[in-house]
mmCIF file of C-alpha atoms in Angstrom:
data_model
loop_
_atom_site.group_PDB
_atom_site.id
_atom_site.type_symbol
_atom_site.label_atom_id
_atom_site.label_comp_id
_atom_site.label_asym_id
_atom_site.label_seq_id
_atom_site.Cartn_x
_atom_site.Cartn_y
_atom_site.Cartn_z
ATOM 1 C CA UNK A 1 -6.241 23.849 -1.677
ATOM 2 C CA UNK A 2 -2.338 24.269 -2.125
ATOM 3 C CA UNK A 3 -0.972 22.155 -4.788
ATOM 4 C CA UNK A 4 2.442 20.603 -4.667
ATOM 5 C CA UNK A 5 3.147 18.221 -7.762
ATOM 6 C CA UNK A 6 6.095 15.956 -7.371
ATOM 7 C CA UNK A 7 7.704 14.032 -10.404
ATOM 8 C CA UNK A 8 8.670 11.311 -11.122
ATOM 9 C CA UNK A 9 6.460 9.170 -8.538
ATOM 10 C CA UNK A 10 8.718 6.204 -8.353
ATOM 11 C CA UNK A 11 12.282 5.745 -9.516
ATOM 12 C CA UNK A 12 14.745 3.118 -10.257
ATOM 13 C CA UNK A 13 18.509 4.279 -9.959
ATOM 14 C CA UNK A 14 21.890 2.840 -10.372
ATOM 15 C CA UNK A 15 24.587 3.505 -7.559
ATOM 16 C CA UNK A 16 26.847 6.269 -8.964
ATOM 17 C CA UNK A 17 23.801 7.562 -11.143
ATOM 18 C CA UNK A 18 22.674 11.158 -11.267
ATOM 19 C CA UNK A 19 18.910 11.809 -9.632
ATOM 20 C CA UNK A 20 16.731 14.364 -9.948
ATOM 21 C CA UNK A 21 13.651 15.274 -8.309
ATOM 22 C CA UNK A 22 11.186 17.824 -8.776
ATOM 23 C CA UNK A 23 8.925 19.502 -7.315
ATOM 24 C CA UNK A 24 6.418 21.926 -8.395
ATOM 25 C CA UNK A 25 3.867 24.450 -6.388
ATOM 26 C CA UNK A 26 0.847 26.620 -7.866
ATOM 27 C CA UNK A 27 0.462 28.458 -4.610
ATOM 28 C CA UNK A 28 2.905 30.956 -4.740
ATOM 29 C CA UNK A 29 4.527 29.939 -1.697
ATOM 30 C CA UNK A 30 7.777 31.671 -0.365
ATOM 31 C CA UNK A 31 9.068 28.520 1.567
ATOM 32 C CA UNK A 32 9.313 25.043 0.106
ATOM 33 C CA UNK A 33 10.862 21.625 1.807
ATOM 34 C CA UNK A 34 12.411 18.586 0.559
ATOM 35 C CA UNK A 35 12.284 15.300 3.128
ATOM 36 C CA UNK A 36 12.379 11.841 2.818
ATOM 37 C CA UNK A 37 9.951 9.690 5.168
ATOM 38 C CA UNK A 38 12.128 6.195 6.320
ATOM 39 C CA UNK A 39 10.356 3.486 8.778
ATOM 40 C CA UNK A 40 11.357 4.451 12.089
ATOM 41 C CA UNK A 41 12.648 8.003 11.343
ATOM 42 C CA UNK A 42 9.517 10.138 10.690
ATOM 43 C CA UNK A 43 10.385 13.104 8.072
ATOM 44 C CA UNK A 44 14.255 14.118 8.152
ATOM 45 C CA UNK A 45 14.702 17.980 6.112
ATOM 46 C CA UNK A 46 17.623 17.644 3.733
ATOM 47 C CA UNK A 47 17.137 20.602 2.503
ATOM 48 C CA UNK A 48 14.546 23.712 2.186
ATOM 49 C CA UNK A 49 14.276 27.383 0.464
ATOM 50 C CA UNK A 50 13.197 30.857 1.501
ATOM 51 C CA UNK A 51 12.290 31.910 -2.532
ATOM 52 C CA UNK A 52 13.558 31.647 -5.690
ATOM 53 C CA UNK A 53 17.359 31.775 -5.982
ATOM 54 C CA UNK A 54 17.699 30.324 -2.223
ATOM 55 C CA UNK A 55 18.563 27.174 -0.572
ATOM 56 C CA UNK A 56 19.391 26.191 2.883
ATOM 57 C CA UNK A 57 20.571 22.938 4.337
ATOM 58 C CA UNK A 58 18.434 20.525 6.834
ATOM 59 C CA UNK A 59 19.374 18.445 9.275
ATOM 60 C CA UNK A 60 20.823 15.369 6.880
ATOM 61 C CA UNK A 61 21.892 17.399 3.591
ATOM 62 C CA UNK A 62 25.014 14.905 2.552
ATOM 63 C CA UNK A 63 25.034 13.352 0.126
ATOM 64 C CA UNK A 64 21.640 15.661 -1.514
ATOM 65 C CA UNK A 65 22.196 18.859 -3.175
ATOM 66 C CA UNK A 66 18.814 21.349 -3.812
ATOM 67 C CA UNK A 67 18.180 23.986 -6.458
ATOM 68 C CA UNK A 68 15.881 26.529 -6.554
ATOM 69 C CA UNK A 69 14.978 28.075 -9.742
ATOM 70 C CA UNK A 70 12.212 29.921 -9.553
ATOM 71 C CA UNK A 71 9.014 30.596 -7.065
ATOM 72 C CA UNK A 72 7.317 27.236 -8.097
ATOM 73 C CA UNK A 73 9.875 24.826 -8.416
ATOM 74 C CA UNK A 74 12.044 23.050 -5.973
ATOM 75 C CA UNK A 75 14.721 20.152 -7.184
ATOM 76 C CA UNK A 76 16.425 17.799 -5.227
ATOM 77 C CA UNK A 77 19.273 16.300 -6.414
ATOM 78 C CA UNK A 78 21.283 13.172 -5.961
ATOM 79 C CA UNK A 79 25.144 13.901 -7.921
ATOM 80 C CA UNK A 80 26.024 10.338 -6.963
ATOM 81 C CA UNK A 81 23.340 7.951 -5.711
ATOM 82 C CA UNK A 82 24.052 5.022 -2.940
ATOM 83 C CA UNK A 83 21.850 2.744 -1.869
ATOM 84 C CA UNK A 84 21.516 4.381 1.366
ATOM 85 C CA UNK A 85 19.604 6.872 -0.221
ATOM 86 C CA UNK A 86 16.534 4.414 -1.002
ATOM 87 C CA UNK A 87 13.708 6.569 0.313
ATOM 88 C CA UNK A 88 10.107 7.987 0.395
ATOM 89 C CA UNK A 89 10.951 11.445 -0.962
ATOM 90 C CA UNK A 90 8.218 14.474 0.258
ATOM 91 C CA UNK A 91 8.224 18.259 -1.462
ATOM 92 C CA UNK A 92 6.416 20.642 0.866
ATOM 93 C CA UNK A 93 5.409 24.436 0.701
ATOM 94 C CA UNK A 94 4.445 26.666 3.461
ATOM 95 C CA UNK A 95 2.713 30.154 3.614
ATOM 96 C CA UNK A 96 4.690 31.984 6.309
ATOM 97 C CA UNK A 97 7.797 33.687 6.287
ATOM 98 C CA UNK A 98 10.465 31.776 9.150
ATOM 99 C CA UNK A 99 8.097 29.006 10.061
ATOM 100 C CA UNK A 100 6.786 30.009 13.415
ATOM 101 C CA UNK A 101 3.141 29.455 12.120
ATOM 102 C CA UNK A 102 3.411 27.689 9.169
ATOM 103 C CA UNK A 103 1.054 25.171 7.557
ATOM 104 C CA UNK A 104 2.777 22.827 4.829
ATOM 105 C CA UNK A 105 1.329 21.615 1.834
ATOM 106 C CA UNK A 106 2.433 18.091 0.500
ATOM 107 C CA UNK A 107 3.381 16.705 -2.753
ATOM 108 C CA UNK A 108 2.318 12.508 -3.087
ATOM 109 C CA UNK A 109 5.727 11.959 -2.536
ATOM 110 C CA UNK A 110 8.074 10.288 -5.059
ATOM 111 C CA UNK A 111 9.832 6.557 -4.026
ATOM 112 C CA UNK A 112 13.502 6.526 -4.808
ATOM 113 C CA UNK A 113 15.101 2.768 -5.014
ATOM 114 C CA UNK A 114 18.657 2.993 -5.879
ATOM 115 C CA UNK A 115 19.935 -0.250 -7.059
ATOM 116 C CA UNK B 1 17.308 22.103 18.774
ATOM 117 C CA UNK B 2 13.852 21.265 19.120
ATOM 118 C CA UNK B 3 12.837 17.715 19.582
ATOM 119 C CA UNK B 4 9.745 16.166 19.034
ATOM 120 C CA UNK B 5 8.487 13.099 20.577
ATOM 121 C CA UNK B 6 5.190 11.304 20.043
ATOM 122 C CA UNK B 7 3.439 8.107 21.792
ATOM 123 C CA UNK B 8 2.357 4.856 21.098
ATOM 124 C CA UNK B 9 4.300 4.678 18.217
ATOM 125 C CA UNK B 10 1.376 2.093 17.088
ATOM 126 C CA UNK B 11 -2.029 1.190 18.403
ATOM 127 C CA UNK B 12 -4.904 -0.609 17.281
ATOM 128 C CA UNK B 13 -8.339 -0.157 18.332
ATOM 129 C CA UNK B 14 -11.912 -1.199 17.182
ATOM 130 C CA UNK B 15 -14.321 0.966 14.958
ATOM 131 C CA UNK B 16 -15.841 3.309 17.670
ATOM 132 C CA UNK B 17 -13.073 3.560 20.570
ATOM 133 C CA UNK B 18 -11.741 6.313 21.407
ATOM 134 C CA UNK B 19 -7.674 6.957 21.032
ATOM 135 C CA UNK B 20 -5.481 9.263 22.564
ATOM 136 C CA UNK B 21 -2.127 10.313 20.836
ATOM 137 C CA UNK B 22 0.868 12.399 23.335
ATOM 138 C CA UNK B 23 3.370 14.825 21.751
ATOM 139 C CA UNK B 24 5.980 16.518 24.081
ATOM 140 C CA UNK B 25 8.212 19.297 22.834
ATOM 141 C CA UNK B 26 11.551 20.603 24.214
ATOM 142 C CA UNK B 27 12.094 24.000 22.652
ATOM 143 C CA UNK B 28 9.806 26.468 24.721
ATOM 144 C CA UNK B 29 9.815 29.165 21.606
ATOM 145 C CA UNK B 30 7.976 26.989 19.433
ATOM 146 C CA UNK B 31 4.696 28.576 18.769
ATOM 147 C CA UNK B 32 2.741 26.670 16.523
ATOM 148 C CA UNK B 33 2.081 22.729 16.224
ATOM 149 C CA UNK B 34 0.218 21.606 13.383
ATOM 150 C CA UNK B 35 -0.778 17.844 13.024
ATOM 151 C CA UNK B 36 -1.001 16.080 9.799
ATOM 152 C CA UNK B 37 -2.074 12.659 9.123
ATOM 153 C CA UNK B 38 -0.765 10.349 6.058
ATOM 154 C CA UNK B 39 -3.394 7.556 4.966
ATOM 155 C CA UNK B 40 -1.153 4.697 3.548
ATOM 156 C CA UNK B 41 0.660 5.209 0.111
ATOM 157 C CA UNK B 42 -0.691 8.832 0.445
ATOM 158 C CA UNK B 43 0.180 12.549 1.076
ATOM 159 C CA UNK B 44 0.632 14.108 4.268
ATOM 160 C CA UNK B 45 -2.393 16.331 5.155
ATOM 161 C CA UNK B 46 -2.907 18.766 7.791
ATOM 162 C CA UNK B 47 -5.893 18.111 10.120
ATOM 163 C CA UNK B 48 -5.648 20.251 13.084
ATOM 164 C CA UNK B 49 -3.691 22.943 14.904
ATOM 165 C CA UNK B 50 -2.765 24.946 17.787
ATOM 166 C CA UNK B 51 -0.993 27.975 18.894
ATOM 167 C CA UNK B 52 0.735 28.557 21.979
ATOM 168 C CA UNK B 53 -1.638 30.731 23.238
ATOM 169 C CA UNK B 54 -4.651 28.363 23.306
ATOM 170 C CA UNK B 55 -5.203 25.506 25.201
ATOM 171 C CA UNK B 56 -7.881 23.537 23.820
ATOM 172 C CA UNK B 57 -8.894 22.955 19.982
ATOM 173 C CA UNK B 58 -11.612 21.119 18.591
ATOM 174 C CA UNK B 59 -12.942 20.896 15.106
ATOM 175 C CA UNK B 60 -15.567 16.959 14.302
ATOM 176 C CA UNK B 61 -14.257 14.054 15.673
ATOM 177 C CA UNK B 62 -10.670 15.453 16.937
ATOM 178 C CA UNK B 63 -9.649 17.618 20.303
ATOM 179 C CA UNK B 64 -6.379 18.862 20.366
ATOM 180 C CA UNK B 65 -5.196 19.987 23.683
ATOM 181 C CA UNK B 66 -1.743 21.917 24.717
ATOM 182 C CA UNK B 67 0.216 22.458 28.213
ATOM 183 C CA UNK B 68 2.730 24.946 27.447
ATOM 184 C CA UNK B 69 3.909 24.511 31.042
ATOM 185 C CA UNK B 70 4.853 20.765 30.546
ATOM 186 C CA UNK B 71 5.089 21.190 26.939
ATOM 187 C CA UNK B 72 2.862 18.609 26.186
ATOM 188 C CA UNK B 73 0.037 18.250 23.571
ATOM 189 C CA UNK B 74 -2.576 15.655 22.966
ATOM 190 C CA UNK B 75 -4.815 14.578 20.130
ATOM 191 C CA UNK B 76 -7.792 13.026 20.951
ATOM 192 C CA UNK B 77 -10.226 11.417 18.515
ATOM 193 C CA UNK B 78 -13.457 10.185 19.076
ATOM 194 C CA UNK B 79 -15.581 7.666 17.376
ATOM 195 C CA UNK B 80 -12.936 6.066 15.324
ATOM 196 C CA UNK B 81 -13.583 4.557 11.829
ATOM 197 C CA UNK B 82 -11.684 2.987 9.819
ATOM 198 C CA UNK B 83 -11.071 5.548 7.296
ATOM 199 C CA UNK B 84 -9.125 7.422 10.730
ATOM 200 C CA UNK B 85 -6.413 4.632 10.172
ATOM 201 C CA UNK B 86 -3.267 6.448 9.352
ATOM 202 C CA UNK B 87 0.332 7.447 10.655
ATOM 203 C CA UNK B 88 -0.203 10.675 12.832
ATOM 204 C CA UNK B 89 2.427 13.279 13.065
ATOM 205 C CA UNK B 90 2.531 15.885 15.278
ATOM 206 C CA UNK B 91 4.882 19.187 14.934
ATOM 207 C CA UNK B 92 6.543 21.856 16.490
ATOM 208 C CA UNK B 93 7.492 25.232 14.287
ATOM 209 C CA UNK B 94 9.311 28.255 15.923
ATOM 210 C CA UNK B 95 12.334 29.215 13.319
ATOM 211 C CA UNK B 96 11.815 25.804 11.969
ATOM 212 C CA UNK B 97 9.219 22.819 12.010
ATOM 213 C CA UNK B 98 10.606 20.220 13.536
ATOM 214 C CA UNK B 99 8.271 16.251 13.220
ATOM 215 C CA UNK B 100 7.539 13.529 15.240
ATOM 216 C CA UNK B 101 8.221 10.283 14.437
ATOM 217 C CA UNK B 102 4.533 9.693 13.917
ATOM 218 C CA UNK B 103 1.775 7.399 15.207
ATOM 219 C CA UNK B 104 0.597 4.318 13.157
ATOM 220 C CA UNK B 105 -3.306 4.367 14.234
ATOM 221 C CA UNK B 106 -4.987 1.057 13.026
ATOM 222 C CA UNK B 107 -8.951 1.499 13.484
ATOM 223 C CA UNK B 108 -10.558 -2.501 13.234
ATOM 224 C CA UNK B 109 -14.063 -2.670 11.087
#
């Protein structure tokens, strides 16, 4: 089974702060997904990556900017947290090129409270 | 783009019953719809799927069913138990995989 590792699994942050999430896969995966999971929103993509080197913005990427080192890790970072930005955070990688059949694989998901 | 909507939002059932979950779709080049279900504090994990040129999926407890013409998709699980109690999302993936909001399935011992 895929393996997506997420660190850290919670965090405390101060507004203004600097945030940084990771995300690590062992499945040599091309594509890989950052979202955050709110009550009464689902998932919302901030941002995702075709391979190393790449990023591409989602649908809410303000505020959230994403770097993508190498084949197995993913970061997502906050320059300037706000309290809006308290969150269930959710790495994902997928085994398809383009999505059009594309299974995801989840990390545990890492809870973000920005004070 | 492609919108996803799913219904109940919540329902709550005793061990045994039957539930039904709808998904509806607007973008007709989505191909694939994966479902994945997310026990409480935990990952998401996929459970089922379905291309778009199938209409019927089953694999234990859980029928997944798909009307490209009305773009409409339903999961059906049988036998509940509690351990089935969970937010459901279904999915829609052509260029891009696009979630539902989820269903919060409560399954009563």
């Amino acid at each position: 089974e895929a393996a997506v590792t997420q660190s850290p699994r919670n965090k405390v942050a101060v507004t203004g702060g600097k945030v940084t999430l990771s995300c690590n896969q062992t499945n040599n995966h091309n594509n890989m997904y950052w979202y955050r999971q709110d009550t009464g929103h689902g998932l919302r993509l901030i941002h995702y990556s075709y391979g190393a080197g790449s990023t591409e913005k989602g649908d809410i990427p303000d505020g959230y900017k994403a770097s993508r080192p190498s084949q197995e890790n993913f970061s997502l970072i906050l320059e300037l947290a706000t309290p809006s930005q308290t969150s269930v955070y959710f790495c994902a990688s997928g085994d398809a090129w383009g999505g059009r059949a594309e299974t995801l694989y989840f990390g545990s998901g890492t809870r973000l409270t920005v004070l | 783009g492609e919108q996803v909507e799913q219904l109940p939002s919540s329902l709550i059932v005793q061990e045994g019953a039957s539930v039904l979950i709808n998904c509806s779709y607007t973008d007709s080049a989505s191909v694939y719809f994966p479902w994945y279900k997310q026990e409480p504090g935990k990952r998401l994990q996929f459970i089922i799927d379905i291309r778009s040129n199938m209409e019927r999926k089953q694999t234990q407890r859980l029928t997944l069913l798909f009307d490209k013409k009305t773009k409409h998709l339903s999961l059906h699980i049988t036998a509940t138990q509690p351990g089935d109690s969970a937010i459901y999302f279904c999915s829609a993936s052509n260029n891009r995989i696009f979630f539902g909001d989820g269903t919060q399935l409560v399954v009563k011992p």
